mmCIF file of C-alpha atoms and ligand atoms in Angstrom:
data_model
loop_
_atom_site.group_PDB
_atom_site.id
_atom_site.type_symbol
_atom_site.label_atom_id
_atom_site.label_comp_id
_atom_site.label_asym_id
_atom_site.label_seq_id
_atom_site.Cartn_x
_atom_site.Cartn_y
_atom_site.Cartn_z
ATOM 1 C CA MET J 233 16.572 5.248 -23.104
ATOM 2 C CA ASN J 234 16.963 7.810 -20.435
ATOM 3 C CA LEU J 235 15.140 6.317 -17.352
ATOM 4 C CA ALA J 236 15.075 8.922 -14.324
ATOM 5 C CA VAL J 237 14.216 8.737 -10.526
ATOM 6 C CA PRO J 238 13.431 11.849 -8.983
ATOM 7 C CA ARG J 239 14.003 12.454 -5.210
ATOM 8 C CA GLU J 240 10.150 12.132 -3.470
ATOM 9 C CA ILE J 241 9.003 15.403 -2.457
ATOM 10 C CA GLN J 242 5.872 14.490 -0.737
ATOM 11 C CA PRO J 243 6.429 15.532 3.239
ATOM 12 C CA GLY J 244 6.909 12.054 5.149
ATOM 13 C CA GLU J 245 7.938 10.199 2.243
ATOM 14 C CA THR J 246 10.994 8.156 2.921
ATOM 15 C CA ARG J 247 10.956 5.641 0.174
ATOM 16 C CA VAL J 248 12.816 6.060 -3.292
ATOM 17 C CA ALA J 249 11.738 4.211 -6.458
ATOM 18 C CA LEU J 250 14.927 2.600 -7.310
ATOM 19 C CA THR J 251 17.626 0.802 -5.130
ATOM 20 C CA PRO J 252 21.206 0.657 -6.177
ATOM 21 C CA ASP J 253 20.432 -2.850 -6.946
ATOM 22 C CA THR J 254 17.777 -2.451 -9.058
ATOM 23 C CA ALA J 255 19.407 0.582 -10.931
ATOM 24 C CA ALA J 256 22.471 -1.960 -11.637
ATOM 25 C CA LYS J 257 19.829 -4.559 -13.283
ATOM 26 C CA LEU J 258 18.183 -1.805 -15.465
ATOM 27 C CA VAL J 259 21.616 -0.572 -16.429
ATOM 28 C CA ARG J 260 22.610 -4.063 -17.432
ATOM 29 C CA LEU J 261 19.377 -3.931 -19.883
ATOM 30 C CA GLY J 262 20.708 -1.256 -21.638
ATOM 31 C CA ALA J 263 18.843 1.762 -19.495
ATOM 32 C CA ARG J 264 20.661 5.149 -18.931
ATOM 33 C CA VAL J 265 19.728 5.709 -15.262
ATOM 34 C CA ALA J 266 19.951 8.741 -13.610
ATOM 35 C CA VAL J 267 19.151 9.472 -9.884
ATOM 36 C CA GLU J 268 18.385 12.582 -8.236
ATOM 37 C CA ALA J 269 21.257 13.457 -5.734
ATOM 38 C CA ASP J 270 20.022 12.517 -2.224
ATOM 39 C CA ALA J 271 16.768 10.306 -3.550
ATOM 40 C CA GLY J 272 17.817 7.445 -1.473
ATOM 41 C CA LEU J 273 18.993 9.077 1.599
ATOM 42 C CA PHE J 274 16.177 8.259 3.908
ATOM 43 C CA ALA J 275 15.823 4.565 2.719
ATOM 44 C CA GLY J 276 19.601 4.123 3.076
ATOM 45 C CA PHE J 277 21.307 4.226 0.025
ATOM 46 C CA PRO J 278 23.683 7.356 -0.173
ATOM 47 C CA ASP J 279 24.242 8.457 -3.725
ATOM 48 C CA GLU J 280 28.083 7.213 -4.152
ATOM 49 C CA VAL J 281 26.112 3.507 -3.837
ATOM 50 C CA TYR J 282 24.079 4.623 -6.962
ATOM 51 C CA ALA J 283 27.073 5.588 -8.460
ATOM 52 C CA LYS J 284 29.135 2.671 -8.280
ATOM 53 C CA ALA J 285 25.825 0.961 -9.634
ATOM 54 C CA GLY J 286 26.421 2.552 -12.942
ATOM 55 C CA ALA J 287 23.899 5.344 -12.298
ATOM 56 C CA ALA J 288 24.363 8.935 -13.001
ATOM 57 C CA VAL J 289 23.593 11.073 -10.025
ATOM 58 C CA VAL J 290 22.344 14.360 -11.152
ATOM 59 C CA ALA J 291 21.821 17.304 -8.983
ATOM 60 C CA ASP J 292 19.455 19.225 -11.482
ATOM 61 C CA ARG J 293 15.892 18.100 -10.892
ATOM 62 C CA GLN J 294 14.423 19.960 -13.400
ATOM 63 C CA ALA J 295 16.912 18.792 -16.169
ATOM 64 C CA LEU J 296 16.568 14.921 -15.095
ATOM 65 C CA LEU J 297 12.829 15.149 -15.476
ATOM 66 C CA GLN J 298 13.233 17.056 -18.926
ATOM 67 C CA GLY J 299 15.621 14.597 -20.390
ATOM 68 C CA ALA J 300 13.644 11.365 -19.137
ATOM 69 C CA ASP J 301 12.286 9.068 -21.335
ATOM 70 C CA LEU J 302 10.942 6.622 -18.300
ATOM 71 C CA VAL J 303 10.485 8.342 -14.967
ATOM 72 C CA LEU J 304 10.226 6.100 -12.047
ATOM 73 C CA ARG J 305 8.717 7.325 -8.840
ATOM 74 C CA VAL J 306 6.951 6.390 -5.764
ATOM 75 C CA ARG J 307 4.267 9.043 -5.438
ATOM 76 C CA LYS J 308 2.411 10.952 -8.017
ATOM 77 C CA PRO J 309 4.138 13.884 -9.644
ATOM 78 C CA PRO J 310 3.310 17.204 -8.532
ATOM 79 C CA LEU J 311 1.085 19.156 -11.061
ATOM 80 C CA THR J 312 3.535 21.724 -11.437
ATOM 81 C CA GLU J 313 6.568 19.241 -12.797
ATOM 82 C CA VAL J 314 3.830 17.841 -15.568
ATOM 83 C CA PRO J 315 4.907 20.474 -17.888
ATOM 84 C CA LEU J 316 8.503 19.437 -17.394
ATOM 85 C CA LEU J 317 8.010 15.926 -19.110
ATOM 86 C CA LYS J 318 8.746 14.965 -22.367
ATOM 87 C CA ARG J 319 5.843 14.200 -24.707
ATOM 88 C CA GLY J 320 5.917 10.619 -25.463
ATOM 89 C CA ALA J 321 7.550 9.712 -22.336
ATOM 90 C CA PHE J 322 6.477 7.181 -19.672
ATOM 91 C CA HIS J 323 5.738 8.408 -16.156
ATOM 92 C CA VAL J 324 5.435 5.197 -13.671
ATOM 93 C CA SER J 325 4.255 5.684 -9.968
ATOM 94 C CA LEU J 326 1.301 5.808 -7.529
ATOM 95 C CA LEU J 327 -0.968 7.848 -9.042
ATOM 96 C CA ASP J 328 -4.184 7.886 -7.066
ATOM 97 C CA PRO J 329 -6.037 8.373 -10.245
ATOM 98 C CA PHE J 330 -9.569 8.074 -8.790
ATOM 99 C CA ASN J 331 -8.894 11.260 -6.923
ATOM 100 C CA GLU J 332 -6.578 13.380 -8.936
ATOM 101 C CA PRO J 333 -8.693 13.863 -12.290
ATOM 102 C CA GLU J 334 -6.928 17.315 -12.971
ATOM 103 C CA LEU J 335 -3.531 15.272 -12.849
ATOM 104 C CA VAL J 336 -4.854 13.002 -15.046
ATOM 105 C CA ARG J 337 -6.061 15.436 -17.592
ATOM 106 C CA ALA J 338 -2.759 17.177 -17.441
ATOM 107 C CA LEU J 339 -0.664 14.259 -18.229
ATOM 108 C CA ALA J 340 -2.956 13.177 -21.055
ATOM 109 C CA ALA J 341 -2.643 16.775 -22.529
ATOM 110 C CA GLN J 342 1.333 16.840 -22.196
ATOM 111 C CA GLY J 343 1.189 13.207 -24.091
ATOM 112 C CA VAL J 344 2.545 11.135 -21.264
ATOM 113 C CA SER J 345 2.182 7.738 -21.021
ATOM 114 C CA ALA J 346 1.117 7.521 -17.396
ATOM 115 C CA ILE J 347 1.043 3.926 -15.626
ATOM 116 C CA SER J 348 -0.770 3.991 -12.083
ATOM 117 C CA MET J 349 0.773 1.161 -10.062
ATOM 118 C CA GLU J 350 -2.704 0.843 -8.067
ATOM 119 C CA PHE J 351 -3.984 -0.499 -11.345
ATOM 120 C CA ILE J 352 -1.454 -3.256 -12.261
ATOM 121 C CA PRO J 353 -3.856 -6.097 -12.336
ATOM 122 C CA ARG J 354 -4.212 -8.905 -9.556
ATOM 123 C CA THR J 355 -3.338 -11.727 -12.048
ATOM 124 C CA THR J 356 -0.411 -14.493 -11.270
ATOM 125 C CA ARG J 357 1.811 -12.915 -14.325
ATOM 126 C CA ALA J 358 1.482 -9.170 -12.662
ATOM 127 C CA GLN J 359 2.010 -10.328 -8.923
ATOM 128 C CA LYS J 360 5.688 -9.336 -9.213
ATOM 129 C CA MET J 361 4.763 -6.036 -9.983
ATOM 130 C CA ASP J 362 1.826 -5.655 -7.400
ATOM 131 C CA VAL J 363 3.309 -2.637 -5.162
ATOM 132 C CA ILE J 364 -0.144 -2.265 -3.484
ATOM 133 C CA SER J 365 0.346 -6.025 -1.814
ATOM 134 C CA SER J 366 4.137 -5.528 -1.504
ATOM 135 C CA GLN J 367 3.639 -2.342 0.836
ATOM 136 C CA ALA J 368 0.495 -3.588 2.541
ATOM 137 C CA ASN J 369 2.819 -6.643 3.614
ATOM 138 C CA LEU J 370 5.196 -4.139 5.490
ATOM 139 C CA GLY J 371 2.265 -2.263 6.479
ATOM 140 C CA GLY J 372 0.751 -5.028 8.699
ATOM 141 C CA TYR J 373 3.999 -5.837 10.131
ATOM 142 C CA GLU J 374 4.940 -2.131 11.135
ATOM 143 C CA ALA J 375 1.406 -2.077 12.624
ATOM 144 C CA VAL J 376 2.118 -4.832 15.120
ATOM 145 C CA ILE J 377 5.191 -3.174 15.963
ATOM 146 C CA LEU J 378 3.544 0.241 16.503
ATOM 147 C CA ALA J 379 0.918 -1.699 18.759
ATOM 148 C CA ALA J 380 3.876 -3.369 20.535
ATOM 149 C CA ARG J 381 5.519 -0.308 21.227
ATOM 150 C CA TYR J 382 2.484 1.773 22.369
ATOM 151 C CA SER J 383 0.924 -1.112 24.397
ATOM 152 C CA ARG J 384 1.720 -1.580 28.215
ATOM 153 C CA LYS J 385 1.757 -4.899 28.082
ATOM 154 C CA ILE J 386 4.054 -7.281 26.366
ATOM 155 C CA PHE J 387 2.818 -9.482 23.754
ATOM 156 C CA PRO J 388 4.193 -13.190 24.591
ATOM 157 C CA MET J 389 3.021 -15.288 27.737
ATOM 158 C CA MET J 390 5.962 -15.787 30.291
ATOM 159 C CA THR J 391 5.872 -17.856 33.071
ATOM 160 C CA THR J 392 8.265 -16.760 35.598
ATOM 161 C CA ALA J 393 9.388 -16.944 39.331
ATOM 162 C CA ALA J 394 7.325 -13.785 39.833
ATOM 163 C CA GLY J 395 4.243 -15.583 38.192
ATOM 164 C CA THR J 396 2.610 -15.900 35.028
ATOM 165 C CA ILE J 397 2.202 -13.160 32.361
ATOM 166 C CA PHE J 398 -0.371 -14.032 29.984
ATOM 167 C CA PRO J 399 -0.290 -13.156 26.370
ATOM 168 C CA ALA J 400 -1.663 -9.969 24.681
ATOM 169 C CA LYS J 401 -4.703 -10.183 22.847
ATOM 170 C CA VAL J 402 -4.944 -8.743 19.169
ATOM 171 C CA PHE J 403 -7.833 -8.338 17.302
ATOM 172 C CA ILE J 404 -7.267 -8.004 13.533
ATOM 173 C CA ILE J 405 -10.196 -6.654 11.492
ATOM 174 C CA GLY J 406 -9.715 -7.194 7.625
ATOM 175 C CA VAL J 407 -7.576 -9.814 6.475
ATOM 176 C CA GLY J 408 -6.059 -8.922 3.144
ATOM 177 C CA VAL J 409 -2.521 -8.815 2.744
ATOM 178 C CA ALA J 410 -1.926 -6.325 5.409
ATOM 179 C CA GLY J 411 -3.883 -8.247 7.833
ATOM 180 C CA LEU J 412 -2.623 -11.576 7.225
ATOM 181 C CA GLN J 413 0.920 -9.915 7.679
ATOM 182 C CA ALA J 414 -0.232 -8.563 11.141
ATOM 183 C CA ILE J 415 -1.462 -11.772 12.294
ATOM 184 C CA ALA J 416 1.575 -13.674 11.241
ATOM 185 C CA THR J 417 3.855 -10.663 13.145
ATOM 186 C CA ALA J 418 1.587 -10.687 16.301
ATOM 187 C CA ARG J 419 1.789 -14.577 16.489
ATOM 188 C CA ARG J 420 5.888 -14.447 16.251
ATOM 189 C CA LEU J 421 5.441 -12.062 19.131
ATOM 190 C CA GLY J 422 3.508 -14.368 21.011
ATOM 191 C CA ALA J 423 0.143 -12.727 21.215
ATOM 192 C CA LYS J 424 -3.086 -14.455 21.096
ATOM 193 C CA VAL J 425 -4.798 -13.547 17.908
ATOM 194 C CA ILE J 426 -8.150 -13.440 16.898
ATOM 195 C CA ALA J 427 -9.098 -12.073 12.897
ATOM 196 C CA TYR J 428 -12.038 -11.143 11.329
ATOM 197 C CA ASP J 429 -12.915 -10.482 7.209
ATOM 198 C CA PRO J 430 -16.280 -10.828 5.584
ATOM 199 C CA ARG J 431 -14.781 -12.910 2.853
ATOM 200 C CA PRO J 432 -15.431 -16.181 4.293
ATOM 201 C CA ALA J 433 -12.442 -17.578 2.279
ATOM 202 C CA VAL J 434 -10.032 -16.118 4.418
ATOM 203 C CA GLU J 435 -11.197 -18.412 7.584
ATOM 204 C CA GLU J 436 -8.610 -21.080 6.508
ATOM 205 C CA GLN J 437 -5.808 -18.841 6.164
ATOM 206 C CA VAL J 438 -6.196 -16.960 9.496
ATOM 207 C CA LYS J 439 -6.438 -20.568 10.898
ATOM 208 C CA SER J 440 -3.426 -21.671 9.351
ATOM 209 C CA LEU J 441 -1.526 -18.662 10.824
ATOM 210 C CA GLY J 442 -2.566 -20.016 14.244
ATOM 211 C CA ALA J 443 -5.048 -17.310 15.171
ATOM 212 C CA GLN J 444 -8.821 -17.794 15.958
ATOM 213 C CA PHE J 445 -11.272 -16.408 12.932
ATOM 214 C CA LEU J 446 -14.242 -14.473 14.299
ATOM 215 C CA ARG J 447 -17.521 -15.561 12.267
ATOM 216 C CA ILE J 448 -20.289 -13.025 11.648
ATOM 217 C CA ASP J 449 -23.168 -14.077 9.781
ATOM 218 C CA LEU J 450 -23.955 -11.333 7.040
ATOM 219 C CA ASP J 451 -25.546 -13.490 4.187
ATOM 220 C CA ALA J 452 -24.438 -12.358 1.052
ATOM 221 C CA THR J 453 -20.966 -11.079 0.869
ATOM 222 C CA GLY J 454 -18.635 -11.488 -1.717
ATOM 223 C CA GLN J 455 -15.516 -10.271 -3.916
ATOM 224 C CA THR J 456 -14.570 -8.526 -7.255
ATOM 225 C CA LYS J 457 -12.763 -10.458 -9.748
ATOM 226 C CA ASP J 458 -9.677 -8.800 -8.638
ATOM 227 C CA GLY J 459 -10.204 -10.384 -5.021
ATOM 228 C CA TYR J 460 -10.942 -7.150 -3.433
ATOM 229 C CA ALA J 461 -14.524 -7.101 -1.181
ATOM 230 C CA ARG J 462 -17.432 -5.634 -2.001
ATOM 231 C CA ALA J 463 -18.993 -3.034 -0.054
ATOM 232 C CA LEU J 464 -21.270 -4.216 2.694
ATOM 233 C CA THR J 465 -24.874 -2.573 3.288
ATOM 234 C CA ALA J 466 -25.436 -0.134 5.911
ATOM 235 C CA GLU J 467 -27.433 -3.063 7.564
ATOM 236 C CA GLN J 468 -24.494 -5.658 7.235
ATOM 237 C CA ILE J 469 -22.013 -2.610 8.940
ATOM 238 C CA GLU J 470 -24.530 -2.524 11.804
ATOM 239 C CA ARG J 471 -24.680 -6.003 12.243
ATOM 240 C CA GLN J 472 -20.915 -6.472 12.206
ATOM 241 C CA ARG J 473 -20.113 -3.696 14.640
ATOM 242 C CA ALA J 474 -22.737 -5.453 17.052
ATOM 243 C CA ALA J 475 -20.847 -8.562 16.692
ATOM 244 C CA MET J 476 -17.570 -7.116 17.003
ATOM 245 C CA THR J 477 -18.197 -4.814 19.994
ATOM 246 C CA GLN J 478 -17.269 -8.048 22.974
ATOM 247 C CA THR J 479 -14.247 -8.926 20.743
ATOM 248 C CA CYS J 480 -13.068 -5.102 20.723
ATOM 249 C CA ALA J 481 -13.698 -4.998 24.441
ATOM 250 C CA ASP J 482 -11.334 -8.040 25.010
ATOM 251 C CA ALA J 483 -8.572 -7.015 23.414
ATOM 252 C CA ASP J 484 -5.640 -5.558 24.221
ATOM 253 C CA VAL J 485 -4.497 -4.425 20.894
ATOM 254 C CA VAL J 486 -6.821 -3.614 17.730
ATOM 255 C CA ILE J 487 -5.475 -3.422 14.210
ATOM 256 C CA THR J 488 -8.016 -2.476 11.467
ATOM 257 C CA THR J 489 -6.986 -2.943 8.008
ATOM 258 C CA ALA J 490 -10.510 -3.032 6.185
ATOM 259 C CA GLN J 491 -10.709 -1.279 2.807
ATOM 260 C CA VAL J 492 -12.914 -1.410 -0.145
ATOM 261 C CA PHE J 493 -10.830 -0.603 -3.586
ATOM 262 C CA GLY J 494 -11.660 2.923 -5.102
ATOM 263 C CA LYS J 495 -13.926 3.879 -2.114
ATOM 264 C CA PRO J 496 -13.644 5.319 1.558
ATOM 265 C CA ALA J 497 -12.768 2.846 3.865
ATOM 266 C CA PRO J 498 -15.968 1.296 5.926
ATOM 267 C CA LEU J 499 -16.331 2.829 9.586
ATOM 268 C CA LEU J 500 -16.338 -0.391 11.867
ATOM 269 C CA VAL J 501 -15.016 0.922 15.172
ATOM 270 C CA THR J 502 -17.159 3.605 16.945
ATOM 271 C CA LYS J 503 -16.774 5.578 19.812
ATOM 272 C CA GLU J 504 -19.216 3.430 22.119
ATOM 273 C CA MET J 505 -17.007 0.475 20.944
ATOM 274 C CA LEU J 506 -13.769 2.332 22.110
ATOM 275 C CA ALA J 507 -15.178 3.319 25.456
ATOM 276 C CA ALA J 508 -15.609 -0.434 26.138
ATOM 277 C CA MET J 509 -12.162 -1.249 25.616
ATOM 278 C CA PRO J 510 -9.810 -1.225 28.714
ATOM 279 C CA PRO J 511 -7.829 1.816 29.246
ATOM 280 C CA GLY J 512 -4.226 1.613 27.755
ATOM 281 C CA SER J 513 -4.897 -0.598 25.135
ATOM 282 C CA VAL J 514 -3.994 0.406 21.390
ATOM 283 C CA VAL J 515 -5.944 0.971 18.184
ATOM 284 C CA VAL J 516 -3.552 1.017 15.088
ATOM 285 C CA ASP J 517 -6.176 2.140 12.102
ATOM 286 C CA LEU J 518 -4.101 1.113 8.843
ATOM 287 C CA ALA J 519 -7.305 2.476 6.649
ATOM 288 C CA VAL J 520 -6.518 5.691 7.866
ATOM 289 C CA GLU J 521 -5.260 7.150 4.461
ATOM 290 C CA SER J 522 -8.792 6.263 2.986
ATOM 291 C CA GLY J 523 -10.668 7.702 5.742
ATOM 292 C CA GLY J 524 -10.405 5.381 8.386
ATOM 293 C CA ASN J 525 -12.005 2.342 10.128
ATOM 294 C CA VAL J 526 -11.951 3.980 13.526
ATOM 295 C CA GLU J 527 -14.336 6.635 14.695
ATOM 296 C CA GLY J 528 -12.171 9.687 15.921
ATOM 297 C CA VAL J 529 -8.734 8.573 14.436
ATOM 298 C CA GLU J 530 -6.546 11.537 13.245
ATOM 299 C CA TYR J 531 -4.633 11.449 10.470
ATOM 300 C CA ASP J 532 -0.793 10.449 10.768
ATOM 301 C CA ARG J 533 -1.566 11.516 14.701
ATOM 302 C CA VAL J 534 -1.224 9.404 17.597
ATOM 303 C CA THR J 535 -4.275 10.888 20.109
ATOM 304 C CA VAL J 536 -6.208 9.200 22.989
ATOM 305 C CA SER J 537 -9.667 8.872 23.248
ATOM 306 C CA GLY J 538 -11.266 7.627 26.691
ATOM 307 C CA GLY J 539 -7.652 6.118 27.838
ATOM 308 C CA VAL J 540 -7.770 4.218 24.494
ATOM 309 C CA GLN J 541 -4.785 5.092 22.015
ATOM 310 C CA LEU J 542 -5.545 5.677 18.787
ATOM 311 C CA ILE J 543 -2.718 5.593 16.149
ATOM 312 C CA GLY J 544 -3.603 6.992 12.871
ATOM 313 C CA LEU J 545 -0.194 7.421 11.545
ATOM 314 C CA ALA J 546 0.017 7.278 7.687
ATOM 315 C CA ASN J 547 2.308 5.612 5.267
ATOM 316 C CA LEU J 548 3.513 2.806 7.488
ATOM 317 C CA PRO J 549 5.658 1.239 4.920
ATOM 318 C CA GLY J 550 7.210 4.298 4.689
ATOM 319 C CA ARG J 551 8.768 3.654 8.492
ATOM 320 C CA VAL J 552 10.817 0.642 7.146
ATOM 321 C CA PRO J 553 11.965 2.590 3.914
ATOM 322 C CA THR J 554 15.021 0.564 3.164
ATOM 323 C CA HIS J 555 12.848 -2.765 2.981
ATOM 324 C CA ALA J 556 10.065 -0.861 1.535
ATOM 325 C CA SER J 557 12.027 0.809 -1.225
ATOM 326 C CA GLN J 558 13.591 -2.848 -1.924
ATOM 327 C CA VAL J 559 10.497 -4.533 -2.724
ATOM 328 C CA TYR J 560 8.976 -1.635 -4.726
ATOM 329 C CA ALA J 561 11.903 -0.987 -6.637
ATOM 330 C CA ALA J 562 11.460 -4.817 -7.301
ATOM 331 C CA ASN J 563 8.260 -4.398 -8.530
ATOM 332 C CA LEU J 564 8.915 -1.443 -10.986
ATOM 333 C CA ALA J 565 12.231 -3.158 -12.187
ATOM 334 C CA ALA J 566 9.670 -6.334 -12.863
ATOM 335 C CA LEU J 567 7.409 -4.140 -14.784
ATOM 336 C CA VAL J 568 10.345 -2.730 -16.707
ATOM 337 C CA GLU J 569 11.975 -6.032 -17.855
ATOM 338 C CA GLU J 570 8.568 -7.475 -18.642
ATOM 339 C CA PHE J 571 8.099 -5.013 -21.554
ATOM 340 C CA TRP J 572 11.624 -4.254 -22.136
ATOM 341 C CA ASP J 573 12.760 -4.574 -25.959
ATOM 342 C CA PRO J 574 16.168 -6.014 -25.930
ATOM 343 C CA ALA J 575 17.303 -5.281 -29.517
ATOM 344 C CA ALA J 576 16.125 -1.422 -29.326
ATOM 345 C CA LYS J 577 17.353 -1.344 -25.713
ATOM 346 C CA VAL J 578 13.537 0.632 -24.829
ATOM 347 C CA PHE J 579 10.814 0.581 -22.803
ATOM 348 C CA ALA J 580 8.029 -0.788 -25.104
ATOM 349 C CA PRO J 581 4.943 -1.935 -23.750
ATOM 350 C CA ARG J 582 1.898 -3.536 -26.046
ATOM 351 C CA LEU J 583 -0.858 -1.768 -25.464
ATOM 352 C CA ASP J 584 -2.952 -4.947 -26.058
ATOM 353 C CA ASP J 585 -1.582 -6.548 -23.313
ATOM 354 C CA GLU J 586 -3.917 -7.265 -20.091
ATOM 355 C CA ILE J 587 -1.330 -5.852 -17.450
ATOM 356 C CA ILE J 588 -0.754 -2.579 -19.756
ATOM 357 C CA LYS J 589 -4.385 -2.573 -20.453
ATOM 358 C CA GLY J 590 -5.263 -2.459 -16.681
ATOM 359 C CA CYS J 591 -2.467 0.068 -15.467
ATOM 360 C CA LEU J 592 -2.022 2.575 -18.582
ATOM 361 C CA VAL J 593 -4.252 5.390 -17.768
ATOM 362 C CA THR J 594 -3.124 8.082 -20.080
ATOM 363 C CA HIS J 595 -1.480 7.586 -23.674
ATOM 364 C CA GLY J 596 -1.042 9.358 -27.116
ATOM 365 C CA GLY J 597 -2.977 12.723 -25.310
ATOM 366 C CA ARG J 598 -5.813 10.814 -24.245
ATOM 367 C CA ILE J 599 -7.236 9.037 -21.144
ATOM 368 C CA VAL J 600 -7.227 5.342 -21.915
ATOM 369 C CA SER J 601 -8.242 4.014 -18.764
ATOM 370 C CA GLU J 602 -11.215 1.640 -18.556
ATOM 371 C CA ARG J 603 -11.359 1.549 -14.930
ATOM 372 C CA LEU J 604 -11.456 5.485 -14.955
ATOM 373 C CA ALA J 605 -14.218 5.440 -17.452
ATOM 374 C CA ASP J 606 -16.261 2.608 -15.663
ATOM 375 C CA ARG J 607 -15.922 5.084 -12.728
ATOM 376 C CA LYS J 608 -17.657 7.743 -14.194
ATOM 377 C CA ASN J 609 -20.405 5.873 -16.198
HETATM 378 P P1 NAD E 272 -7.769 -4.401 0.441
HETATM 379 O O1 NAD E 272 -6.615 -3.724 1.381
HETATM 380 O O2 NAD E 272 -8.466 -4.040 -0.289
HETATM 381 O O3 NAD E 272 -8.417 -4.815 1.894
HETATM 382 C C1 NAD E 272 -8.209 -5.062 3.297
HETATM 383 C C2 NAD E 272 -9.431 -6.094 3.664
HETATM 384 O O4 NAD E 272 -10.441 -5.752 3.925
HETATM 385 C C3 NAD E 272 -9.800 -7.198 2.861
HETATM 386 O O5 NAD E 272 -9.449 -8.583 3.236
HETATM 387 C C4 NAD E 272 -11.296 -6.945 2.741
HETATM 388 O O6 NAD E 272 -12.212 -8.206 2.487
HETATM 389 C C5 NAD E 272 -11.470 -6.614 4.256
HETATM 390 N N1 NAD E 272 -12.885 -5.933 4.049
HETATM 391 C C6 NAD E 272 -13.450 -4.718 3.463
HETATM 392 N N2 NAD E 272 -14.719 -4.625 3.777
HETATM 393 C C7 NAD E 272 -14.639 -4.758 5.229
HETATM 394 C C8 NAD E 272 -15.530 -4.785 6.161
HETATM 395 N N3 NAD E 272 -16.506 -4.212 6.128
HETATM 396 N N4 NAD E 272 -15.159 -5.593 7.480
HETATM 397 C C9 NAD E 272 -14.017 -6.258 7.764
HETATM 398 N N5 NAD E 272 -13.240 -6.517 6.553
HETATM 399 C C10 NAD E 272 -13.182 -5.937 5.415
HETATM 400 O O7 NAD E 272 -7.177 -6.168 0.163
HETATM 401 P P2 NAD E 272 -5.944 -6.206 -0.215
HETATM 402 O O8 NAD E 272 -5.165 -6.925 1.300
HETATM 403 O O9 NAD E 272 -5.365 -5.457 -1.193
HETATM 404 O O10 NAD E 272 -6.195 -7.845 -0.989
HETATM 405 C C11 NAD E 272 -7.619 -8.497 -0.867
HETATM 406 C C12 NAD E 272 -7.520 -10.028 -1.588
HETATM 407 O O11 NAD E 272 -6.655 -9.844 -2.624
HETATM 408 C C13 NAD E 272 -6.299 -10.825 -0.496
HETATM 409 O O12 NAD E 272 -7.067 -12.102 -0.402
HETATM 410 C C14 NAD E 272 -5.273 -11.074 -1.363
HETATM 411 O O13 NAD E 272 -4.697 -12.358 -1.039
HETATM 412 C C15 NAD E 272 -5.470 -11.007 -2.855
HETATM 413 N N6 NAD E 272 -4.663 -10.507 -3.518
HETATM 414 C C16 NAD E 272 -4.335 -11.362 -4.828
HETATM 415 C C17 NAD E 272 -3.424 -11.018 -5.624
HETATM 416 C C18 NAD E 272 -3.185 -11.927 -6.952
HETATM 417 O O14 NAD E 272 -3.942 -12.812 -7.179
HETATM 418 N N7 NAD E 272 -2.142 -11.566 -7.893
HETATM 419 C C19 NAD E 272 -2.658 -10.110 -5.469
HETATM 420 C C20 NAD E 272 -3.068 -9.124 -4.341
HETATM 421 C C21 NAD E 272 -4.183 -9.739 -3.255
#
């Protein structure tokens, strides 16, 4: 089975889908692994290390894709590369299928079996394949590091002969995987942390990390069977904003991570709320790629609004590409291993398996994802 890892070509993408260690693991399973030249360059994995791990390093991208039975990559394939893929080949990557109907149709028409890593179900068995969590975790860490870099204050309390410096106040909105890691990281740096999420189950987790939980009474909220938050009503969002205004005004740093799966992110921090924050304070919007939680934030830019620094930098996991690639590759290797047929030495997922039913988007010339079908109805 020919397994191919092309170099990522989306501007700003620094990660790679397989590290040398995971390549070696798949070679041991019996796969013939080929990696495009320079694929791991930004992530800190030079070609020689892949070669040592038993992978072929290939300069001809077109030939690499044309010969592959299984393609592994981070980002969705460009439409122009779909015709290069073999009929019956598997393609595993982030796919953004809700927003890419044309790409999904092209993959189906090409007879490619495309797996969308965003659609890996959130079950215990599939946890080791969950790239959304592995990347969000690093995004949460990186958001705090960026905030600390841009802040004019230090995070920890210091008592010195020159007096006492009080800890920075960090407000974290949205406590999923990214938010939890942001709390833990800000606490490790010594900040005073307060956090908020509409899912009441989160309060205990926040407190166990040594942070305070901001309670806002919204009546009914809830979560889907996959653990995601449900979208709030306009009236509930309004109540949230009112309740968060004072906490924002008191904060040196606000980090927003609020997302609702498959929908634009809710707008939670308005221009009025920003205006009440002290000049020099920092807001990091981790939801910028799904529309942003902060009014006026600009995609992949750092701007200043009324003295407040707004950080809308995209792809925060890509700022720590060695570790982001390490965990992304481990997620993909776990998927390949789970469905590896050791006798035939091929990736042969069972179509009735719950994980595959969740994440397989196209197969046998058709779009097979129930999740995509549900969205259309
Ligand atoms: P996410 O990225 O979809 O959203 C981030 C956070 O934003 C969530 O906590 C959500 O409640 C919050 N949010 C949504 N609307 C908001 C609003 N109006 N105001 C403030 N916050 C808002 O979520 P995620 O990080 O992917 O994970 C959500 C949950 O799923 C977590 O509790 C996580 O532990 C759980 N999870 C379970 C598994 C598993 O069982 N295998 C795997 C991954 C995650």
